[in-house]
Short mmCIF file of C-alpha atoms and ligand atoms in Angstrom, two decimals:
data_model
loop_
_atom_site.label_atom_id
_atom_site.label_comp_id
_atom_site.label_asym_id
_atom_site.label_seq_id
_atom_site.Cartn_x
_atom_site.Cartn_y
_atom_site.Cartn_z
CA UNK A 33 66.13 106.54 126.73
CA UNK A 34 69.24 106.17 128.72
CA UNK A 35 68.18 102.46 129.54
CA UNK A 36 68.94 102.02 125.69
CA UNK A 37 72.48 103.04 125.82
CA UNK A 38 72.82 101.16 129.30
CA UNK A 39 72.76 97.99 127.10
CA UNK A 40 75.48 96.71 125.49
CA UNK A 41 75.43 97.46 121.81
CA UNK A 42 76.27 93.67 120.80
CA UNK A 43 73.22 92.98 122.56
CA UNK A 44 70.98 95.86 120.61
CA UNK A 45 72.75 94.72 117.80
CA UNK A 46 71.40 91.27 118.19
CA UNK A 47 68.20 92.20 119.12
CA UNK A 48 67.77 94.43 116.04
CA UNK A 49 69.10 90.94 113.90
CA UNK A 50 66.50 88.79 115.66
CA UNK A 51 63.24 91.02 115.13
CA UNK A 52 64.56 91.78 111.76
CA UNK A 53 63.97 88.09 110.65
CA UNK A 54 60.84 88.19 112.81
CA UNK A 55 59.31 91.27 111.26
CA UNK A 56 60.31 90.33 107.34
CA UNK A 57 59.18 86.82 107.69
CA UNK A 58 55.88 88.16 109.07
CA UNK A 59 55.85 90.84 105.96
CA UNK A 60 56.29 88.09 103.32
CA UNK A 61 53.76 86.08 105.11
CA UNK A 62 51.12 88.41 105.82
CA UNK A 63 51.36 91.12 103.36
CA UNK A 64 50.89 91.00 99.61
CA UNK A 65 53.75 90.52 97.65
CA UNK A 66 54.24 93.84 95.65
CA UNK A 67 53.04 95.63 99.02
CA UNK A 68 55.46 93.92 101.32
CA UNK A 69 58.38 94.45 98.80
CA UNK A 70 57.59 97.87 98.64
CA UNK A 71 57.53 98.22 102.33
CA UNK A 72 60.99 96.38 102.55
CA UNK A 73 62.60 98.45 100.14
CA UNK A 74 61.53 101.69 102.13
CA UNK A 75 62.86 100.32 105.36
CA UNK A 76 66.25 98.91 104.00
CA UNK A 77 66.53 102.84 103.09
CA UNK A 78 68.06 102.45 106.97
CA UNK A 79 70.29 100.21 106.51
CA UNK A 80 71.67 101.73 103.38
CA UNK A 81 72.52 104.83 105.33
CA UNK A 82 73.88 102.84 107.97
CA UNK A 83 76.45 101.36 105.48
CA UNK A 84 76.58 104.69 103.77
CA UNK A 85 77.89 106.07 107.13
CA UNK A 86 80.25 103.43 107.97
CA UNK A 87 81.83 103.41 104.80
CA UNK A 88 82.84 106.98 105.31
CA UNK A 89 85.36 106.25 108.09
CA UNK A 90 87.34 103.45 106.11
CA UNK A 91 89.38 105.75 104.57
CA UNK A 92 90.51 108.18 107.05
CA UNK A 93 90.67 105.17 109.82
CA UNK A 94 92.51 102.58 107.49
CA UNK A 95 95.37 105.63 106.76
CA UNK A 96 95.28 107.20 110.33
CA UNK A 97 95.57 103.47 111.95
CA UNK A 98 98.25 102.31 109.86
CA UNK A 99 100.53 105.61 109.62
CA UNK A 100 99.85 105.74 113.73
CA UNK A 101 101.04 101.87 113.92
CA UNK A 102 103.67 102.01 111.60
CA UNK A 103 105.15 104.72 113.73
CA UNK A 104 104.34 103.09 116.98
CA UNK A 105 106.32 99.60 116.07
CA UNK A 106 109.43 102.46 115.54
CA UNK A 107 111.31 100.01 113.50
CA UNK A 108 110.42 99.35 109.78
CA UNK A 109 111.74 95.95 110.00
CA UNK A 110 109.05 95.00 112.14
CA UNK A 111 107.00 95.82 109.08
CA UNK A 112 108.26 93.08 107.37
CA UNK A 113 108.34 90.70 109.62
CA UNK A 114 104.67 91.84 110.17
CA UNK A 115 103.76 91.46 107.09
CA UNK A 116 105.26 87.72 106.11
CA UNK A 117 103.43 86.47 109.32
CA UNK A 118 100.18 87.70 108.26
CA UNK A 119 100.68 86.78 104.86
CA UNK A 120 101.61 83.07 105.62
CA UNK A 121 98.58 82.58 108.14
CA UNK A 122 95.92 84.06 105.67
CA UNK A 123 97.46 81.72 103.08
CA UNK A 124 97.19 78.81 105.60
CA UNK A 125 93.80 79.63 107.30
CA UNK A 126 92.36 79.98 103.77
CA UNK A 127 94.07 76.76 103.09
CA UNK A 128 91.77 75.08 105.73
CA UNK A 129 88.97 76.84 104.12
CA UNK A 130 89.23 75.18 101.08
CA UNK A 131 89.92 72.14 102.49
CA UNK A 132 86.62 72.28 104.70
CA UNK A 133 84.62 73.23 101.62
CA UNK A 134 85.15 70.35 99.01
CA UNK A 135 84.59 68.17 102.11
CA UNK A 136 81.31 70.15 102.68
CA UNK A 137 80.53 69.62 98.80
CA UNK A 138 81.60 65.87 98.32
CA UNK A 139 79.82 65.25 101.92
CA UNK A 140 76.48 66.85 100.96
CA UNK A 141 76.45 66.68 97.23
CA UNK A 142 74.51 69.94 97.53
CA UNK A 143 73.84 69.81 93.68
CA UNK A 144 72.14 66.24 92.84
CA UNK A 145 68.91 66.45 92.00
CA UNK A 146 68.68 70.46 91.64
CA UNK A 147 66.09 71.92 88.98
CA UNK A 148 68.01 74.19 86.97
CA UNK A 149 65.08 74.71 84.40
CA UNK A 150 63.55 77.64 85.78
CA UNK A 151 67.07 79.76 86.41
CA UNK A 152 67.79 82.60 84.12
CA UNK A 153 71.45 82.49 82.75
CA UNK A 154 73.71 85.30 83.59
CA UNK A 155 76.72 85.65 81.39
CA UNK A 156 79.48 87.16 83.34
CA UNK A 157 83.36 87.48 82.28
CA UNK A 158 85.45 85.07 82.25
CA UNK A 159 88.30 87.06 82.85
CA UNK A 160 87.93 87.47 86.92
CA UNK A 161 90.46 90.22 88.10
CA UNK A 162 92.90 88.43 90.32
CA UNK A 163 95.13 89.73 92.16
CA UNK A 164 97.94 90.89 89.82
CA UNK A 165 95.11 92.26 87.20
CA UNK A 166 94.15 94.52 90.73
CA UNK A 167 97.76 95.82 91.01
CA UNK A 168 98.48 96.32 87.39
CA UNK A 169 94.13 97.80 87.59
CA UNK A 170 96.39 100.21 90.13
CA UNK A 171 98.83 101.51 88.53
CA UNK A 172 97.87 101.96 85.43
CA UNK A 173 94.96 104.69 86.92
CA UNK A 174 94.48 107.85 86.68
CA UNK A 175 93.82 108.18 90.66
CA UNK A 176 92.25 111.57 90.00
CA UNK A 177 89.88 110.26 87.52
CA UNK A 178 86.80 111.24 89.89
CA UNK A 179 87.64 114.23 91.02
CA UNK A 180 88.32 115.36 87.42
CA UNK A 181 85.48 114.02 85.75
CA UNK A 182 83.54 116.30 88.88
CA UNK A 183 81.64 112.86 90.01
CA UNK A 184 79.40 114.78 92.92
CA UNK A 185 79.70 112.16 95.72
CA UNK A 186 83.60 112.01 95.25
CA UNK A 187 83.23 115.62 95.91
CA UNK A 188 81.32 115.62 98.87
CA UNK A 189 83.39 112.97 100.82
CA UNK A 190 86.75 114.97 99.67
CA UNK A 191 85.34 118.02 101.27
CA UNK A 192 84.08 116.47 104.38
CA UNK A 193 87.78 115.04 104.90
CA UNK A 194 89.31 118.08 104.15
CA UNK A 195 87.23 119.91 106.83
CA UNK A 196 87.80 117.04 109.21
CA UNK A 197 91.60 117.04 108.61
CA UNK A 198 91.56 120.94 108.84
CA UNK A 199 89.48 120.90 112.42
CA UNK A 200 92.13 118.46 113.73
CA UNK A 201 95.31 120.48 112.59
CA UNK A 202 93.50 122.84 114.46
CA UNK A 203 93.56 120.92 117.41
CA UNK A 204 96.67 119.61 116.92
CA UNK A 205 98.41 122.97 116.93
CA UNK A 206 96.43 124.11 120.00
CA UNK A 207 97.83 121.05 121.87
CA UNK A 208 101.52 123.22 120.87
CA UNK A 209 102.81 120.66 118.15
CA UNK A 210 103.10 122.82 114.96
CA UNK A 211 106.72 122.12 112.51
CA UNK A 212 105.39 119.13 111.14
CA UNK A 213 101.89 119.30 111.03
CA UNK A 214 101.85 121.42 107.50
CA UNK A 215 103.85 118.62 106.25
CA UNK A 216 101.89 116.05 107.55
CA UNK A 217 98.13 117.04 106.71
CA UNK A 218 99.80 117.83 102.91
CA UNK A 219 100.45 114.52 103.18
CA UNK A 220 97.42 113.11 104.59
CA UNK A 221 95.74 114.86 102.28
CA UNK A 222 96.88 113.90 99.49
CA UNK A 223 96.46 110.38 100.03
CA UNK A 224 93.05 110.69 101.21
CA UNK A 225 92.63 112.62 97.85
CA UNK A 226 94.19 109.74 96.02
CA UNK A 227 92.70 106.94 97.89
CA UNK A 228 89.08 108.44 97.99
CA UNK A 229 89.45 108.65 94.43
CA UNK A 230 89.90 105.50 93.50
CA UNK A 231 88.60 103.65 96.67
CA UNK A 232 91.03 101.03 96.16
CA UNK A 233 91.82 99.93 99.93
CA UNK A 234 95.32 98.27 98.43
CA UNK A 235 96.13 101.00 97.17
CA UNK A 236 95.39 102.87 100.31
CA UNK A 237 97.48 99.95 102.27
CA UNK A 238 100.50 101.04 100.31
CA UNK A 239 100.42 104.79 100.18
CA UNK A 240 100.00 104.60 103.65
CA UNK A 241 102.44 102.85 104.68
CA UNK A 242 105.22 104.45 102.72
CA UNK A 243 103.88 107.90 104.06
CA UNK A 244 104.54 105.74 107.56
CA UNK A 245 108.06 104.42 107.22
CA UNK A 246 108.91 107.76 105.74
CA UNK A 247 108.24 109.44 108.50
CA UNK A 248 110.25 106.67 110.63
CA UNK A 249 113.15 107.92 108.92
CA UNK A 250 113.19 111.50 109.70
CA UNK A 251 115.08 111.77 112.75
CA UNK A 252 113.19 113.86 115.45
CA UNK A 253 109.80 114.36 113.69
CA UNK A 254 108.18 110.91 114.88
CA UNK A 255 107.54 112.59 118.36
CA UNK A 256 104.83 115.22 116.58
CA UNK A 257 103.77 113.16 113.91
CA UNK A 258 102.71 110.21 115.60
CA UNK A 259 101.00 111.92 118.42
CA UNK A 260 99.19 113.90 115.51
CA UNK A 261 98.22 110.40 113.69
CA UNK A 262 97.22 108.48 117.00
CA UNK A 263 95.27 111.55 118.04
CA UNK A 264 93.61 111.76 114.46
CA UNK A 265 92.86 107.87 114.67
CA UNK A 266 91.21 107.85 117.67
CA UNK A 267 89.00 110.56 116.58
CA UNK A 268 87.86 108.51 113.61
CA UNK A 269 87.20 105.51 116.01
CA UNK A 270 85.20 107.74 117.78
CA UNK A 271 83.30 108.92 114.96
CA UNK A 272 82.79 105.34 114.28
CA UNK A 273 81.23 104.68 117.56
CA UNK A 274 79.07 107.19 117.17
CA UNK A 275 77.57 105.35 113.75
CA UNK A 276 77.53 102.01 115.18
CA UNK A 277 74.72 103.10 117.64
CA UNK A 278 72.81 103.47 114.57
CA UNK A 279 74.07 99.98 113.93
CA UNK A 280 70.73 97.99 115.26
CA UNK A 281 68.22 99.96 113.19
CA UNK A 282 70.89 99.33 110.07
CA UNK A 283 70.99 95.26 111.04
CA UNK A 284 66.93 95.39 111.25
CA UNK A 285 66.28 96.80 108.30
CA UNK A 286 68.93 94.85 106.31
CA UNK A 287 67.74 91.70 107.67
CA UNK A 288 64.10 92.54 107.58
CA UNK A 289 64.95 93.02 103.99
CA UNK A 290 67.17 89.94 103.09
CA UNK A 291 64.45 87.74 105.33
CA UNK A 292 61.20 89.10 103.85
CA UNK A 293 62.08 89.40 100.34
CA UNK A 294 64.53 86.11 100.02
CA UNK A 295 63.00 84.25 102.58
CA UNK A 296 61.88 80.70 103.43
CA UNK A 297 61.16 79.47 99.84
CA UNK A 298 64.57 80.60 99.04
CA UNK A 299 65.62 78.25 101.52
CA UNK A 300 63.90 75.45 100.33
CA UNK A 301 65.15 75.61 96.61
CA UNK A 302 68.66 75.86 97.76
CA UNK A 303 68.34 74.05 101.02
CA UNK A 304 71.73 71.28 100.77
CA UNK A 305 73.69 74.56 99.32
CA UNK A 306 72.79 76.53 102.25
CA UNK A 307 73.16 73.75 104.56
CA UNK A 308 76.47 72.49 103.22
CA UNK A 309 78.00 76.80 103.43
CA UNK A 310 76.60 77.66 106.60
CA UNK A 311 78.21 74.03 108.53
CA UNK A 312 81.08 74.33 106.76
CA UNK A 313 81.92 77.98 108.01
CA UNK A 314 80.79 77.11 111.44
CA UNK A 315 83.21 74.11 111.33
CA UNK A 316 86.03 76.10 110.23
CA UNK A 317 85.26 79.41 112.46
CA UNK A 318 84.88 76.84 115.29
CA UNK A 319 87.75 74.41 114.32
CA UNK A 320 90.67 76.54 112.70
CA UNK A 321 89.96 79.57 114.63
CA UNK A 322 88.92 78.42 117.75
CA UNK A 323 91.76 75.90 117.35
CA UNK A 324 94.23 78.53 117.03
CA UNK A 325 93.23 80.86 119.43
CA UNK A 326 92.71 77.86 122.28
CA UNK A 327 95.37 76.00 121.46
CA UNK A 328 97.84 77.64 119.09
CA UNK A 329 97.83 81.19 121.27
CA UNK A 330 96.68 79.52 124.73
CA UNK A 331 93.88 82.19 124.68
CA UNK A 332 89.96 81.65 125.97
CA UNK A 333 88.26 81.23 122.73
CA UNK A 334 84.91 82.40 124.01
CA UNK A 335 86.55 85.71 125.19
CA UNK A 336 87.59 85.63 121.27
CA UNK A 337 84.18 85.59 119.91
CA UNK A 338 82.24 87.53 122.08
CA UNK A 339 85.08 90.20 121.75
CA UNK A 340 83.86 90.25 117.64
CA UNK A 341 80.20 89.77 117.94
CA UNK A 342 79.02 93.41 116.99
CA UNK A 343 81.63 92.97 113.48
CA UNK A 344 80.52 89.68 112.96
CA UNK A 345 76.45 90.60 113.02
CA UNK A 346 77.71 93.92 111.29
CA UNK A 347 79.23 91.69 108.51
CA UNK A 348 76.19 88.95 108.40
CA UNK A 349 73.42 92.17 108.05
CA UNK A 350 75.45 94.18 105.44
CA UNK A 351 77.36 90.86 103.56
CA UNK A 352 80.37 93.30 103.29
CA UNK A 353 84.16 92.83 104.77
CA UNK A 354 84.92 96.19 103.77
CA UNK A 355 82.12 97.92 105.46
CA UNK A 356 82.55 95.97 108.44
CA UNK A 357 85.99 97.36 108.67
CA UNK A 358 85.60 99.87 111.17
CA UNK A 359 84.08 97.91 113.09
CA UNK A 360 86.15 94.85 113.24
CA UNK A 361 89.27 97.33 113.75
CA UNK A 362 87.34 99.16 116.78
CA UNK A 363 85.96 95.98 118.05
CA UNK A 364 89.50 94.04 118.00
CA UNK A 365 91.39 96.56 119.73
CA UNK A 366 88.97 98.21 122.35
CA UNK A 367 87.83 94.25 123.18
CA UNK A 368 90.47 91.98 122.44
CA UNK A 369 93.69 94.30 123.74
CA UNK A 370 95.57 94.06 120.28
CA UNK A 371 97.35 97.21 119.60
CA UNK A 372 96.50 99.79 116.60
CA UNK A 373 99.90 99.28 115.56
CA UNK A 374 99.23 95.24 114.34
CA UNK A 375 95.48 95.76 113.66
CA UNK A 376 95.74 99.01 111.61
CA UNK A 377 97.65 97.16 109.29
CA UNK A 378 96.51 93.28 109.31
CA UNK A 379 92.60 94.27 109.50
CA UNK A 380 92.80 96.42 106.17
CA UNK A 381 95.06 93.92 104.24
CA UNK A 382 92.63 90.92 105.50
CA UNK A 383 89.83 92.74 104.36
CA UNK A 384 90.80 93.02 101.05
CA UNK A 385 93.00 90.00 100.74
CA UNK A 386 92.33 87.51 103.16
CA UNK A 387 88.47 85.64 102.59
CA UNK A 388 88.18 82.36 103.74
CA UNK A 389 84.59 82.26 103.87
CA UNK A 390 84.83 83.32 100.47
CA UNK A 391 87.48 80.17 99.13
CA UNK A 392 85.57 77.53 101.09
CA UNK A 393 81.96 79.15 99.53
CA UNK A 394 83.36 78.49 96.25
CA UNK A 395 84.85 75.48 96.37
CA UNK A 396 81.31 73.91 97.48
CA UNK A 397 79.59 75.94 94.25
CA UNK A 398 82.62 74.61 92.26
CA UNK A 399 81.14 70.42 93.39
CA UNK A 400 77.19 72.16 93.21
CA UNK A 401 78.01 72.76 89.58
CA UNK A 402 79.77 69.67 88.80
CA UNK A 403 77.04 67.49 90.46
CA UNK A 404 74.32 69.19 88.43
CA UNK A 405 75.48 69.15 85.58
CA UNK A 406 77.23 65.59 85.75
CA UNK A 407 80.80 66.46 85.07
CA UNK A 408 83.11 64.13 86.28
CA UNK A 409 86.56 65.16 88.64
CA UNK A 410 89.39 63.97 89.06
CA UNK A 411 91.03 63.58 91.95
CA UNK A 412 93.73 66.52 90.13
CA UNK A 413 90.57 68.63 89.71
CA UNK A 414 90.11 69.38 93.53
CA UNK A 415 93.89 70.57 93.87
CA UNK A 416 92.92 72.91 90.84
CA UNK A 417 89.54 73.94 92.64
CA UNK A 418 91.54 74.78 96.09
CA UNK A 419 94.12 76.42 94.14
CA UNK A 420 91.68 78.86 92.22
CA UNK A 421 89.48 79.35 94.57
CA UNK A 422 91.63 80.59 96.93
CA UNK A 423 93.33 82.80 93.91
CA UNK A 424 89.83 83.76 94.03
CA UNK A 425 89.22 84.82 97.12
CA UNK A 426 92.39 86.86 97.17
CA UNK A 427 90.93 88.83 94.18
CA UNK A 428 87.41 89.44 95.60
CA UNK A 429 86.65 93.24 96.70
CA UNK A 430 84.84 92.78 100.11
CA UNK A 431 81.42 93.89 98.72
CA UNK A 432 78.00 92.09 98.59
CA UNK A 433 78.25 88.93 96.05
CA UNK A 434 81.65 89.97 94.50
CA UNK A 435 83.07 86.16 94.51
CA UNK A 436 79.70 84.99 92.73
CA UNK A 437 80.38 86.95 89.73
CA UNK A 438 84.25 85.59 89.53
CA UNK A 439 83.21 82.26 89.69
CA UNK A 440 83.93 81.41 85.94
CA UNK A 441 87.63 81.44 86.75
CA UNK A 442 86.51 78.33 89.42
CA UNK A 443 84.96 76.84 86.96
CA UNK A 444 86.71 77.10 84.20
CA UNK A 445 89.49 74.05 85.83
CA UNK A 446 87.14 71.61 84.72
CA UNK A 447 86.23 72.69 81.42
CA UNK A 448 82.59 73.95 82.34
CA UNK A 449 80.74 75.25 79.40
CA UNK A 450 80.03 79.43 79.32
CA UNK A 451 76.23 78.33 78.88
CA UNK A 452 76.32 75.81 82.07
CA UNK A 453 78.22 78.57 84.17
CA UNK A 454 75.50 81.45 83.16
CA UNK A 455 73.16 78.92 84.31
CA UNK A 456 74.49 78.43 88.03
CA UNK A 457 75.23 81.90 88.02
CA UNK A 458 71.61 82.90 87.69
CA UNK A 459 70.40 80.14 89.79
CA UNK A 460 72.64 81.14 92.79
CA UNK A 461 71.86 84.44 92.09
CA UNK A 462 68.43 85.36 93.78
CA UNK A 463 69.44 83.34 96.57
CA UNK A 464 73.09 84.43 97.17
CA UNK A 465 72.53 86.94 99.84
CA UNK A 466 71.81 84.50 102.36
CA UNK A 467 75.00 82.22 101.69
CA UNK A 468 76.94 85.81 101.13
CA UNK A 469 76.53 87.10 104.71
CA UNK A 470 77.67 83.62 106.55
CA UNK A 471 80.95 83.75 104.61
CA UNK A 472 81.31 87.73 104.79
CA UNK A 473 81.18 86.52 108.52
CA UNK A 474 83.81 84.18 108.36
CA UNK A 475 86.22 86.64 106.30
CA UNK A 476 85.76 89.07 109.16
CA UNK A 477 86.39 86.54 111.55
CA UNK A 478 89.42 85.09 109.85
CA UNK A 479 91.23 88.27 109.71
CA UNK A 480 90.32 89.09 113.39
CA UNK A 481 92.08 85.75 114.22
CA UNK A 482 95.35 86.83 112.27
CA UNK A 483 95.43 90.32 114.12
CA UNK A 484 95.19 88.46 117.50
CA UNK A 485 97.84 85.63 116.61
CA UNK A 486 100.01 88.33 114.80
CA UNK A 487 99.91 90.70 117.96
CA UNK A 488 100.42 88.05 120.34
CA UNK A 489 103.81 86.70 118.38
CA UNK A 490 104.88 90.37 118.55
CA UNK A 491 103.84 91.05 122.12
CA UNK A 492 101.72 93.45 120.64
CA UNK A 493 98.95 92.21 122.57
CA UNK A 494 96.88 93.20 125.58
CA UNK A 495 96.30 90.31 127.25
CA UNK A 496 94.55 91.31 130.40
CA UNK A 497 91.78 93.01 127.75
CA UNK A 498 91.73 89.84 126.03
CA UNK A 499 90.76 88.04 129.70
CA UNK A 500 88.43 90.46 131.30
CA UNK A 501 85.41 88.84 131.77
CA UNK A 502 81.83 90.56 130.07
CA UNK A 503 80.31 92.95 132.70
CA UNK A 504 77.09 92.20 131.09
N1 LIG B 269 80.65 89.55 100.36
C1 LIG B 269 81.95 89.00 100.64
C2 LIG B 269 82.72 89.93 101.54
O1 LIG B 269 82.46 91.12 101.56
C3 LIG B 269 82.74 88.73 99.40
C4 LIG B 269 82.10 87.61 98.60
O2 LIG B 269 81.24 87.87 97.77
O3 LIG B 269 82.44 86.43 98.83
O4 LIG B 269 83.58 89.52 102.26
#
């Protein structure tokens, strides 16, 4: 067994991605349908726990991380100078996105030609929650409204937190800091409470970075607090180790799923769509990011990527930025040397905010339904298209096919009909899952690239962990 952990989990990762498409292709080829399907389903049970597991750390890592960092940068005008930085290169990078995709869609015309007989329409709203509908979503809830209305799983994760948080005040206060800690796990618990509650990771963002720069204030208590929060972080990062080795059986049986049950006739119906999303997000993950790490940071690009590979295989199996979280936040500071202080607050933001896999995706879908449907653009239409998608994009919740089902708001710049957009809406549908994990890739890529550039501006970075060559 030991010969197992003696690899390196990007590599059992991998190897759990590869016979995943290997084993579901054989499945759907060898197996009757209903059986096969059936099988699938019982095996993705894995990578549903997997996911399950890794979503339990967000919480408690996102508002350890960031209270630790806030404290750690020890001057809350960092913050905003933090903060403007990461705001104007996820603004820029998605920029490039969008630019990348209507060249992918003019390029390819991925929708002449396409037979949209057989799709079945989906109606979906057109009222996509942006941004400001999320904030004003925010604070207009009840934040308790699970825990009231008793919802069982709410329960269970608040409990498990609370024991966590009470078995590290206990080892806390054996390690002699005590006068703040009451304060302090009040406080972290009552965010957690909050935040669990409504799972909004904005909303998590902010309440824990006010708990942060409050505690920057008080004179003489950042000493206890922020040993207690660094302490407390690193825990969670450990916990999150410990799920990723479940990680490769997860990644097989997601991909096992996704590649026996949407496999190679999917690709054939959609095959200019999938061609035009997947070249396009290598182009920009290669281009933009590579660019900026080569040239704009002076940084070995390789070094970047193979620093991210477990988050970015993590993202492609499970199509989710926010479940990837953990793991892009372990995998950027343990590999790439940037400190908790810059990724425990750009990773979380990005992951909510910044999706540039996401804006370029629907700018090409914005072309694949014009070209189907022969509506004509205007050269003022692709402005409008950039512009919303990226709106978009900033709106999306990292989940699987969130930015499919907002897609109205895209379309809605050049007058498409609610009957045409139910139409591409059920046609992209079945197939989504494949185009949904190579731009969940490039979201988690994107905001990996803003923690390095931010930390390296801010000399926040470790650049002799950045360098060190692979040992294997
Ligand atoms: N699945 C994507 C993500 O989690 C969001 C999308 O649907 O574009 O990043």
């Amino acid at each position: 067994m030991s010969w197992w952990f003696g690899v390196k989990l990007w590599k059992r990762v991998f190897l759990g991605l590869i016979l995943g498409v290997a084993f579901g292709l054989a499945v759907s080829q060898t197996m009757a349908p209903e059986a096969g399907e059936a099988l699938l389903n019982q095996i993705k049970i894995v990578g549903d726990i997997f996911i399950a597991a890794i979503r339990l750390v967000i919480i408690p890592l996102i508002f350890f991380t960031l209270i630790a960092g806030v404290l750690a940068l020890g001057d809350p005008k960092k913050l905003g100078t933090i903060g403007l930085k990461t705001l104007v290169l996820y603004l820029l990078t998605t920029f490039f996105a969008n630019t990348i995709g209507l060249a992918m869609g003019t390029i390819f015309r991925p929708g002449r030609g396409v037979e949209l007989g057989a799709a079945e329409p989906r109606v979906i709203s057109a009222e996509a929650g942006g941004f400001l509908d999320r904030i004003v979503g925010m604070a207009t809830k009840n934040p308790f409204e699970k825990i009231m209305a008793g919802e069982p799983m709410t329960l269970v994760i608040g409990a498990l937190l609370i024991l966590a948080a009470i078995w590290l005040t206990r080892r806390v206060e054996e390690g002699g800091v005590k006068r703040p800690v009451v304060a302090v796990i009040f406080t972290a618990l009552f965010a957690l409470g909050i935040a669990m509650s409504s799972m909004d990771i904005l909303f998590l963002i902010f309440v824990s970075l006010v708990i942060g720069v409050v505690f920057l204030f008080e004179p003489g208590d950042d000493g206890p607090a922020m040993r207690f929060f660094t302490y407390a972080s690193d825990k969670v990062l450990g916990v999150t180790h410990m799920i990723m080795e479940i990680a490769p059986f997860g990644v097989f049986a997601l991909i096992a799923w996704v590649a026996g049950t949407r496999g190679l006739e999917t690709f054939t119906a959609i095959f200019w769509l999938v061609i035009a999303v997947y070249l396009g997000c290598f182009i920009h993950m290669a281009l933009i990011y590579g660019g900026i790490v080569k040239f704009g940071l002076k940084l070995p690009f390789i070094n970047f990527f193979r620093g991210i590979l477990d988050a970015q295989m993590v993202a492609y199996s499970t199509s989710s930025s926010s479940a990837t979280l953990p793991v892009t936040i372990s995998n950027v500071t343990e590999n790439l040397g940037v400190k908790k202080s810059i990724a425990g607050s750009v990773l979380p933001l990005g992951a909510t905010i910044n999706m540039d896999g996401t804006a370029l995706y629907l700018g090409i879908v914005a072309l694949f339904t014009a070209q189907a449907f022969g509506y004509s653009l205007e050269p003022h239409h692709y402005g409008l298209i950039a512009l919303t998608a990226a709106l978009v994009s900033i709106g999306t919740a990292g989940i699987p096919s969130a930015s499919l089902f907002l897609l109205a708001t895209v379309l809605q710049v050049f007058d498409v009909t609610p009957e045409h957009t139910a139409i591409i809406v059920g046609f992209i549908f079945p197939f989504d899952r494949l185009l949904d994990m190579m731009r969940t890739v490039v979201n988690v890529t994107g905001d990996a690239t803003v923690a390095v550039t931010v930390a390296k501006w801010e000399g926040e970075l470790d650049e002799a962990v950045f360098r060190q060559k692979s040992s294997n």
